C-alpha positions as a printed Julia matrix, in Angstrom:
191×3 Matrix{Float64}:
  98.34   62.11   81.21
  99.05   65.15   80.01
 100.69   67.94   80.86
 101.08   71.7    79.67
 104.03   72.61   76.96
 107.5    73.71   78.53
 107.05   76.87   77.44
 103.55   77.21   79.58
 104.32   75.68   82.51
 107.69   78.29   82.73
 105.7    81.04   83.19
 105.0    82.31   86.49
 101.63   82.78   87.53
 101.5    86.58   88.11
  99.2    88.92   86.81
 101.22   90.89   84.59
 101.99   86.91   83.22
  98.75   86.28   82.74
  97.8    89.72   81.56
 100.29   89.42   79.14
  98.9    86.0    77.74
  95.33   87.68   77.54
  96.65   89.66   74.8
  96.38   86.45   72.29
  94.06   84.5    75.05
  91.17   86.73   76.03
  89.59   84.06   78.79
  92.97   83.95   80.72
  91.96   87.59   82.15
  88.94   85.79   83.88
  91.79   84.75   86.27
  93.15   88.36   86.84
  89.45   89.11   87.48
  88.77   86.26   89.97
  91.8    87.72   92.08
  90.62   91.17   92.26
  87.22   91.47   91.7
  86.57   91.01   95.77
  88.67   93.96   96.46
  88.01   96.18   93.87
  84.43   95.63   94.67
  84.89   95.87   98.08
  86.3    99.48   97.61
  83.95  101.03   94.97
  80.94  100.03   96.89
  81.95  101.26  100.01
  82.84  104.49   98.73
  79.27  105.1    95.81
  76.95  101.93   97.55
  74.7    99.7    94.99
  76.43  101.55   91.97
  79.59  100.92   93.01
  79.49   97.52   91.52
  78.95   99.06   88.51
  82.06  101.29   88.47
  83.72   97.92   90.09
  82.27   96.35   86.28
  83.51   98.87   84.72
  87.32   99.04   86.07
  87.92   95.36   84.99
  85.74   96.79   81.08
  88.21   99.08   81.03
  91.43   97.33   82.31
  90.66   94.15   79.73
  90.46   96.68   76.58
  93.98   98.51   77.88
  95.51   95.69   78.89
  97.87   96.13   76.07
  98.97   99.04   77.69
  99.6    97.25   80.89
 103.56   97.66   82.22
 104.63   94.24   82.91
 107.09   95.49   84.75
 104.59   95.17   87.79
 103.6    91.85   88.47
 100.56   92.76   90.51
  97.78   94.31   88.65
  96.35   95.88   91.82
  97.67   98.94   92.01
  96.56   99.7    88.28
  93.18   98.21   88.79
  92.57  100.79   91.89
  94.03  103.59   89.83
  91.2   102.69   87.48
  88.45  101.82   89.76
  89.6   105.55   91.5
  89.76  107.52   88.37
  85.96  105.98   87.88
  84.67  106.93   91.38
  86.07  110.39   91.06
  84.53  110.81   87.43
  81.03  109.25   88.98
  81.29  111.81   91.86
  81.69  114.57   89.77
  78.86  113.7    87.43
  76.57  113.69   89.92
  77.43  117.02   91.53
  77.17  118.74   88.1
  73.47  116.64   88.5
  72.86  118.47   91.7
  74.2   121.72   90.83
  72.13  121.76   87.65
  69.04  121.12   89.66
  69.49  123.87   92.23
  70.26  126.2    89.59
  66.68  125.49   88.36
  65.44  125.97   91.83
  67.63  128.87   93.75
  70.79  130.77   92.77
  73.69  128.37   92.26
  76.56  128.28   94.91
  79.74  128.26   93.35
  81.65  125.16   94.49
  84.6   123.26   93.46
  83.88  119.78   91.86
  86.79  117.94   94.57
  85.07  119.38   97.4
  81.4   118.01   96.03
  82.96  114.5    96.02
  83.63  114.77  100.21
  80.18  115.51  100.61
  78.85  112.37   98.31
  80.83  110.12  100.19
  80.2   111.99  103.64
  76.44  110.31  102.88
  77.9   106.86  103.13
  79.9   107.19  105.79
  80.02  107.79  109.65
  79.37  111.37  110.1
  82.66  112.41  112.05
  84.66  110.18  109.5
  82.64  111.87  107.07
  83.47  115.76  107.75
  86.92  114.51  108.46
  87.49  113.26  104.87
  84.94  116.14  103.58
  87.86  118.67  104.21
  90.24  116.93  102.22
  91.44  117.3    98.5
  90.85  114.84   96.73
  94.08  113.68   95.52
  94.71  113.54   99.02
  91.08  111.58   99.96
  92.6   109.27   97.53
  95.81  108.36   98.71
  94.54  107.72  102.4
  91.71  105.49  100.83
  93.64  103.58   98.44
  96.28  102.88  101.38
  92.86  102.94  104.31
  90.67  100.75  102.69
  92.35   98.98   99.15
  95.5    97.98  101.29
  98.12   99.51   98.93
 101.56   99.8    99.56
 103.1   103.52   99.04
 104.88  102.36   95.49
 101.01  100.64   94.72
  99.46  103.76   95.45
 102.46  106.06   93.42
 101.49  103.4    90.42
  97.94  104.02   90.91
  97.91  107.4    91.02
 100.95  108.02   88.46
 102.77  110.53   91.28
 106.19  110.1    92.47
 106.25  107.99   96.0
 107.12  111.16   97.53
 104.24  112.78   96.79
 101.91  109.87   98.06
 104.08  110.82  101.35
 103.23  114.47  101.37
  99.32  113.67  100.36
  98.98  110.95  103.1
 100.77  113.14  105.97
  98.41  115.84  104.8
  95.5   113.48  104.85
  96.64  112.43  107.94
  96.97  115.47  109.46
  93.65  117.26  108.65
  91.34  113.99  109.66
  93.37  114.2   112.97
  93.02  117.84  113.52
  88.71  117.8   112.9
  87.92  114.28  115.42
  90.2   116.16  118.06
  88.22  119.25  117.03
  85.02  116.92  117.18
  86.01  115.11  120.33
  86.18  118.48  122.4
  82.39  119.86  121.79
């Protein structure tokens, strides 16, 4: 029988391990991928629907080609993989707002709005309409932070890596967050 080198069977199995061996061993990312793909997934198509596998795709594209760059100081790759995956959505949001704003300035005079606010109304289409609003009148950063925490499952230091903000300011964003989606199903709950 045998059995792996010393050396090899040392090594933890984290991801930043394994990330780390992917440098010189491209397959060994296929595990990284097999642990996250269900919840990166998960989160992209439940914020953009059918093309959210896509962006999902293309987080894992993009996190194999930097994963060079990847501090192995974290030994979870999940807070860098939703950073990724969140940077996509917002970038997929925007593009098809500047879509929709280019065709209604075809059609009627264009209504100045900010790209941030176009993404709460994309992803008030896939969502329940209070919920919807609710998140509609957030900023984005702070849409972010509640989702990555909501619906990835991130810890306030995951979602500080993610984001690249201080944990503090994940605090302020979230109470904010928190705060406004409160205030509108109260507001919704009395008419």
């Amino acid at each position: 029988m045998r059995s792996e080198p010393p050396a090899e069977r040392a090594l933890p199995d984290t991801d930043a391990t394994l990330i780390a061996r992917s440098v010189k061993q491209p397959r060994v990312f296929g595990r990284v991928f097999d642990r996250h793909w269900p919840a990166i997934h998960a989160f992209c198509t439940s914020r953009a629907g059918a093309v959210g596998e896509d962006l999902a795709a293309e987080a894992f594209r993009i996190a194999f080609d930097e994963r060079r760059r990847f501090d192995s100081a974290y030994g979870d790759a999940r807070p860098w993989l939703f950073g990724i995956a969140t940077n996509l959505l917002r970038r997929h949001f925007r593009t098809a707002e500047r879509g929709r704003r280019a065709e209604a300035a075809t059609a009627v005079a264009d209504v100045d709005h900010l790209a941030d606010d176009a993404l709460g109304r994309i992803e008030a289409e896939r969502l329940a309409p209070e919920l919807a609003a609710a998140l509609a009148s957030i900023p984005a950063a702070d849409r972010d932070a509640l989702l990555l925490v909501a619906w990835a499952g991130l810890s306030y230091e995951q979602v500080a890596v993610a984001m690249d903000v201080p944990v503090g300011t994940v605090r302020s964003r979230l109470n904010r967050a928190r705060t406004r989606v409160r205030a509108h199903l109260i507001k919704e709950e009395a008419r």
